[in-house]
mmCIF file of C-alpha atoms in Angstrom:
data_model
loop_
_atom_site.group_PDB
_atom_site.id
_atom_site.type_symbol
_atom_site.label_atom_id
_atom_site.label_comp_id
_atom_site.label_asym_id
_atom_site.label_seq_id
_atom_site.Cartn_x
_atom_site.Cartn_y
_atom_site.Cartn_z
ATOM 1 C CA ASP T 1 127.237 130.805 -45.816
ATOM 2 C CA THR T 2 126.579 133.138 -42.632
ATOM 3 C CA ALA T 3 123.913 135.187 -42.825
ATOM 4 C CA VAL T 4 124.670 138.073 -40.890
ATOM 5 C CA SER T 5 128.349 138.506 -40.471
ATOM 6 C CA GLN T 6 130.462 141.022 -38.240
ATOM 7 C CA THR T 7 134.138 142.184 -38.127
ATOM 8 C CA PRO T 8 135.922 142.145 -36.166
ATOM 9 C CA LYS T 9 134.877 139.526 -33.684
ATOM 10 C CA TYR T 10 137.044 141.171 -30.599
ATOM 11 C CA LEU T 11 138.060 144.752 -30.612
ATOM 12 C CA VAL T 12 140.520 145.736 -27.504
ATOM 13 C CA THR T 13 141.406 149.469 -27.665
ATOM 14 C CA GLN T 14 142.517 152.540 -25.622
ATOM 15 C CA MET T 15 139.972 155.096 -24.265
ATOM 16 C CA GLY T 16 139.925 158.056 -26.796
ATOM 17 C CA ASN T 17 140.607 156.088 -29.956
ATOM 18 C CA ASP T 18 138.350 155.923 -32.983
ATOM 19 C CA LYS T 19 137.177 152.359 -34.098
ATOM 20 C CA SER T 20 134.637 150.883 -36.580
ATOM 21 C CA ILE T 21 132.649 147.860 -36.492
ATOM 22 C CA LYS T 22 131.433 146.231 -39.748
ATOM 23 C CA CYS T 23 127.996 144.231 -40.370
ATOM 24 C CA GLU T 24 126.916 142.532 -43.666
ATOM 25 C CA GLN T 25 124.095 140.380 -44.536
ATOM 26 C CA ASN T 26 123.521 138.201 -47.585
ATOM 27 C CA LEU T 27 119.429 137.814 -46.946
ATOM 28 C CA GLY T 28 118.694 140.178 -49.333
ATOM 29 C CA HIS T 29 117.349 142.115 -46.088
ATOM 30 C CA ASP T 30 115.688 145.911 -46.035
ATOM 31 C CA THR T 31 116.269 146.563 -42.967
ATOM 32 C CA MET T 32 119.374 146.038 -40.526
ATOM 33 C CA TYR T 33 119.933 147.064 -36.618
ATOM 34 C CA TRP T 34 122.670 147.772 -34.171
ATOM 35 C CA TYR T 35 122.064 146.562 -30.761
ATOM 36 C CA LYS T 36 124.676 146.975 -27.399
ATOM 37 C CA GLN T 37 124.515 144.102 -24.828
ATOM 38 C CA ASP T 38 126.054 145.069 -21.505
ATOM 39 C CA SER T 39 127.984 143.150 -19.020
ATOM 40 C CA LYS T 40 124.820 142.110 -17.319
ATOM 41 C CA LYS T 41 123.383 140.820 -20.760
ATOM 42 C CA PHE T 42 120.742 143.687 -20.926
ATOM 43 C CA LEU T 43 120.097 144.092 -24.929
ATOM 44 C CA LYS T 44 119.286 147.691 -26.079
ATOM 45 C CA ILE T 45 118.534 148.805 -29.716
ATOM 46 C CA MET T 46 120.936 151.641 -30.841
ATOM 47 C CA PHE T 47 119.796 152.136 -34.397
ATOM 48 C CA SER T 48 117.568 150.836 -37.218
ATOM 49 C CA TYR T 49 118.421 151.216 -40.939
ATOM 50 C CA ASN T 50 115.513 150.554 -43.859
ATOM 51 C CA ASN T 51 116.827 150.847 -47.337
ATOM 52 C CA LYS T 52 119.851 152.901 -45.998
ATOM 53 C CA GLU T 53 117.615 155.336 -44.201
ATOM 54 C CA LEU T 54 117.915 156.033 -40.457
ATOM 55 C CA ILE T 55 114.648 154.809 -38.958
ATOM 56 C CA ILE T 56 115.514 154.466 -35.070
ATOM 57 C CA ASN T 57 118.033 156.066 -33.044
ATOM 58 C CA GLU T 58 117.390 155.323 -29.371
ATOM 59 C CA THR T 59 119.348 158.392 -27.563
ATOM 60 C CA VAL T 60 122.530 157.091 -28.511
ATOM 61 C CA PRO T 61 125.573 159.774 -27.701
ATOM 62 C CA ASN T 62 126.548 160.976 -31.303
ATOM 63 C CA ARG T 63 129.920 159.410 -30.875
ATOM 64 C CA PHE T 64 128.351 156.458 -32.204
ATOM 65 C CA SER T 65 127.769 157.137 -36.321
ATOM 66 C CA PRO T 66 126.106 154.376 -38.158
ATOM 67 C CA LYS T 67 126.625 154.254 -42.081
ATOM 68 C CA SER T 68 124.947 152.129 -44.628
ATOM 69 C CA PRO T 69 126.830 152.493 -47.613
ATOM 70 C CA ASP T 70 123.881 149.881 -49.202
ATOM 71 C CA LYS T 71 121.368 147.468 -48.019
ATOM 72 C CA ALA T 72 123.492 144.986 -47.239
ATOM 73 C CA HIS T 73 126.264 146.955 -44.788
ATOM 74 C CA LEU T 74 125.442 148.777 -41.985
ATOM 75 C CA ASN T 75 128.631 150.189 -40.382
ATOM 76 C CA LEU T 76 129.047 151.335 -36.868
ATOM 77 C CA HIS T 77 131.854 154.064 -36.402
ATOM 78 C CA ILE T 78 132.377 155.060 -32.435
ATOM 79 C CA ASN T 79 134.368 158.081 -31.663
ATOM 80 C CA SER T 80 136.410 158.785 -28.582
ATOM 81 C CA LEU T 81 135.484 155.543 -27.154
ATOM 82 C CA GLU T 82 135.234 155.626 -23.267
ATOM 83 C CA LEU T 83 135.273 152.740 -20.723
ATOM 84 C CA GLY T 84 131.434 152.356 -20.660
ATOM 85 C CA ASP T 85 131.308 151.613 -24.590
ATOM 86 C CA SER T 86 132.715 148.143 -23.457
ATOM 87 C CA ALA T 87 130.052 145.599 -24.581
ATOM 88 C CA VAL T 88 129.073 143.439 -26.939
ATOM 89 C CA TYR T 89 127.714 145.033 -30.297
ATOM 90 C CA PHE T 90 125.026 143.167 -32.317
ATOM 91 C CA CYS T 91 124.041 143.266 -35.928
ATOM 92 C CA ALA T 92 120.924 142.120 -37.003
ATOM 93 C CA SER T 93 118.407 142.266 -40.039
ATOM 94 C CA SER T 94 114.994 141.520 -41.167
ATOM 95 C CA GLN T 95 113.405 141.349 -44.294
ATOM 96 C CA ASP T 96 111.563 144.844 -43.642
ATOM 97 C CA LEU T 97 110.015 146.819 -40.806
ATOM 98 C CA LEU T 98 106.919 144.937 -40.454
ATOM 99 C CA LEU T 99 108.020 141.876 -37.982
ATOM 100 C CA GLY T 100 105.699 138.753 -37.637
ATOM 101 C CA PRO T 101 106.649 135.202 -38.192
ATOM 102 C CA SER T 102 108.023 134.678 -41.531
ATOM 103 C CA LYS T 103 109.913 138.224 -40.914
ATOM 104 C CA THR T 104 112.153 138.098 -37.915
ATOM 105 C CA GLN T 105 115.556 139.537 -36.822
ATOM 106 C CA TYR T 106 118.488 137.607 -37.531
ATOM 107 C CA PHE T 107 121.642 138.316 -35.622
ATOM 108 C CA GLY T 108 125.304 138.565 -36.064
ATOM 109 C CA PRO T 109 127.777 136.742 -34.056
ATOM 110 C CA GLY T 110 128.464 139.801 -32.078
ATOM 111 C CA THR T 111 131.606 141.945 -31.595
ATOM 112 C CA ARG T 112 133.187 141.980 -28.359
ATOM 113 C CA LEU T 113 134.600 145.432 -27.473
ATOM 114 C CA LEU T 114 137.053 146.107 -24.543
ATOM 115 C CA VAL T 115 138.020 149.613 -23.892
ATOM 116 C CA LEU T 116 140.903 149.989 -21.759
ATOM 117 C CA GLY U 1 105.984 152.171 -21.802
ATOM 118 C CA GLU U 2 108.320 149.389 -22.873
ATOM 119 C CA ASP U 3 109.813 147.198 -19.927
ATOM 120 C CA VAL U 4 110.109 143.564 -20.253
ATOM 121 C CA GLU U 5 111.542 141.621 -17.026
ATOM 122 C CA GLN U 6 112.776 138.336 -16.249
ATOM 123 C CA SER U 7 114.071 136.328 -13.516
ATOM 124 C CA LEU U 8 118.079 136.008 -14.097
ATOM 125 C CA PHE U 9 118.787 132.503 -13.355
ATOM 126 C CA LEU U 10 117.079 128.905 -13.381
ATOM 127 C CA SER U 11 118.935 125.688 -12.884
ATOM 128 C CA VAL U 12 117.499 122.304 -13.467
ATOM 129 C CA ARG U 13 118.290 118.700 -13.732
ATOM 130 C CA GLU U 14 118.503 116.925 -17.401
ATOM 131 C CA GLY U 15 115.432 115.426 -18.249
ATOM 132 C CA ASP U 16 113.058 117.896 -16.239
ATOM 133 C CA SER U 17 110.992 120.407 -17.405
ATOM 134 C CA SER U 18 112.099 124.110 -17.546
ATOM 135 C CA VAL U 19 109.729 127.104 -17.403
ATOM 136 C CA ILE U 20 111.027 130.512 -18.010
ATOM 137 C CA ASN U 21 108.865 133.526 -17.335
ATOM 138 C CA CYS U 22 108.777 136.738 -18.674
ATOM 139 C CA THR U 23 106.421 139.916 -17.650
ATOM 140 C CA TYR U 24 105.931 142.718 -19.796
ATOM 141 C CA THR U 25 104.248 146.159 -19.554
ATOM 142 C CA ASP U 26 103.089 147.271 -22.858
ATOM 143 C CA SER U 27 99.616 145.390 -23.658
ATOM 144 C CA SER U 28 99.952 147.021 -27.421
ATOM 145 C CA SER U 29 102.760 144.133 -28.442
ATOM 146 C CA THR U 30 101.608 142.509 -31.805
ATOM 147 C CA TYR U 31 104.370 139.303 -31.160
ATOM 148 C CA LEU U 32 106.118 137.880 -28.420
ATOM 149 C CA TYR U 33 109.446 135.828 -29.167
ATOM 150 C CA TRP U 34 111.733 133.571 -27.143
ATOM 151 C CA TYR U 35 115.396 133.712 -28.319
ATOM 152 C CA LYS U 36 118.174 131.670 -26.995
ATOM 153 C CA GLN U 37 121.912 132.837 -26.874
ATOM 154 C CA GLU U 38 124.400 130.623 -26.336
ATOM 155 C CA PRO U 39 127.931 131.342 -24.949
ATOM 156 C CA GLY U 40 129.991 133.463 -27.553
ATOM 157 C CA ALA U 41 127.063 133.612 -29.927
ATOM 158 C CA GLY U 42 124.503 135.798 -31.229
ATOM 159 C CA LEU U 43 120.683 135.597 -30.682
ATOM 160 C CA GLN U 44 118.602 132.696 -32.333
ATOM 161 C CA LEU U 45 114.793 132.784 -32.445
ATOM 162 C CA LEU U 46 113.322 129.736 -31.246
ATOM 163 C CA THR U 47 109.726 130.311 -31.084
ATOM 164 C CA TYR U 48 106.805 133.095 -31.551
ATOM 165 C CA ILE U 49 103.589 133.864 -30.806
ATOM 166 C CA PHE U 50 100.682 136.316 -31.970
ATOM 167 C CA SER U 51 99.603 138.608 -29.005
ATOM 168 C CA ASN U 52 96.025 137.229 -29.739
ATOM 169 C CA MET U 53 96.860 133.248 -29.090
ATOM 170 C CA ASP U 54 97.288 131.914 -25.450
ATOM 171 C CA MET U 55 99.476 129.209 -26.206
ATOM 172 C CA LYS U 56 101.774 127.608 -28.701
ATOM 173 C CA GLN U 57 103.576 124.439 -28.895
ATOM 174 C CA ASP U 58 106.871 123.843 -31.055
ATOM 175 C CA GLN U 59 108.136 119.954 -30.460
ATOM 176 C CA ARG U 60 109.824 120.658 -27.167
ATOM 177 C CA LEU U 61 108.766 123.983 -26.505
ATOM 178 C CA THR U 62 105.736 125.427 -25.425
ATOM 179 C CA VAL U 63 104.550 128.972 -24.841
ATOM 180 C CA LEU U 64 101.962 130.406 -22.609
ATOM 181 C CA LEU U 65 100.677 133.899 -22.956
ATOM 182 C CA ASN U 66 98.710 135.592 -20.182
ATOM 183 C CA LYS U 67 97.526 138.854 -21.896
ATOM 184 C CA LYS U 68 95.500 140.150 -18.862
ATOM 185 C CA ASP U 69 98.514 139.566 -16.557
ATOM 186 C CA LYS U 70 100.872 140.685 -19.314
ATOM 187 C CA HIS U 71 102.858 137.659 -18.624
ATOM 188 C CA LEU U 72 104.617 135.227 -21.298
ATOM 189 C CA SER U 73 106.486 131.607 -20.273
ATOM 190 C CA LEU U 74 108.584 129.423 -21.749
ATOM 191 C CA ARG U 75 108.493 125.672 -20.964
ATOM 192 C CA ILE U 76 111.017 123.382 -22.208
ATOM 193 C CA ALA U 77 110.245 119.627 -22.294
ATOM 194 C CA ASP U 78 112.805 117.340 -21.033
ATOM 195 C CA THR U 79 115.557 119.560 -20.735
ATOM 196 C CA GLN U 80 118.795 118.672 -22.153
ATOM 197 C CA THR U 81 122.418 119.941 -21.414
ATOM 198 C CA GLY U 82 122.446 121.658 -24.983
ATOM 199 C CA ASP U 83 119.617 123.639 -24.050
ATOM 200 C CA SER U 84 121.724 125.351 -21.326
ATOM 201 C CA ALA U 85 122.025 129.184 -22.518
ATOM 202 C CA ILE U 86 120.518 132.553 -21.954
ATOM 203 C CA TYR U 87 116.964 132.924 -23.037
ATOM 204 C CA PHE U 88 115.585 136.388 -23.846
ATOM 205 C CA CYS U 89 112.018 137.335 -24.054
ATOM 206 C CA ALA U 90 111.186 140.039 -26.569
ATOM 207 C CA GLU U 91 107.799 141.935 -27.739
ATOM 208 C CA SER U 92 107.372 144.039 -30.781
ATOM 209 C CA ILE U 93 105.049 146.738 -30.947
ATOM 210 C CA LEU U 94 103.848 148.627 -34.013
ATOM 211 C CA ASN U 95 104.561 152.114 -33.231
ATOM 212 C CA SER U 96 103.188 155.354 -34.888
ATOM 213 C CA GLY U 97 105.943 155.789 -37.295
ATOM 214 C CA GLY U 98 104.811 152.390 -38.995
ATOM 215 C CA TYR U 99 107.168 149.992 -38.215
ATOM 216 C CA GLN U 100 107.784 147.289 -35.381
ATOM 217 C CA LYS U 101 110.293 148.026 -32.371
ATOM 218 C CA VAL U 102 111.316 145.155 -30.609
ATOM 219 C CA THR U 103 112.298 145.275 -26.961
ATOM 220 C CA PHE U 104 114.179 142.513 -25.373
ATOM 221 C CA GLY U 105 113.899 141.349 -21.908
ATOM 222 C CA THR U 106 116.879 141.054 -19.434
ATOM 223 C CA GLY U 107 117.519 137.413 -20.103
ATOM 224 C CA THR U 108 117.389 134.313 -18.133
ATOM 225 C CA LYS U 109 120.469 132.352 -17.824
ATOM 226 C CA LEU U 110 119.034 128.614 -17.728
ATOM 227 C CA GLN U 111 121.986 125.999 -16.283
ATOM 228 C CA VAL U 112 121.361 122.309 -17.006
ATOM 229 C CA ILE U 113 122.835 119.877 -14.052
ATOM 230 C CA PRO U 114 123.538 116.557 -15.642
#
């Protein structure tokens, strides 16, 4: 069974549309994250949620709205998509906020978003 | 501030050793990590080192940490074609909010030539 799963794997859409990416983890973790990886492979954190509460919001435009219906899910909704939103979006989870050797981040396979 | 830099590309012959380097700026990091990203996949943790250690060995992987120079390296012995991937170093810092924030490096693409 996949530990951290994301849907869809690929998303191609027009500028101005609204889209959502879903993430689920079956590890029983308390903390979930969204990262954006651009075309140069730079990986930047966008959001972190702990027990469904927003912990980190790294100056992401408010067109991006994460939603955590429960601890196992963290979805990312994007309004009014722009060309610059094209990237790979990775979801991750960790046991809790205090990372360490036995409490590392587990990454999903990524969602490749292309905005035309 | 947080800035983690790596060289973008490394090419080695199969069987040789690979050394991937990383420099960071924040001296308050608690853990430093190496992740591997294969094409079309997510990141997979390879190994980590606690910031008060100098070296860690894990099978073919050796991590060296020079805290004074804020330099981290990953040595892969007997590099195989399956090691071809992008390697990210990352540091985690315990911030004033009581949680660890992870900053990733720019990634090094390792190409192994058969």
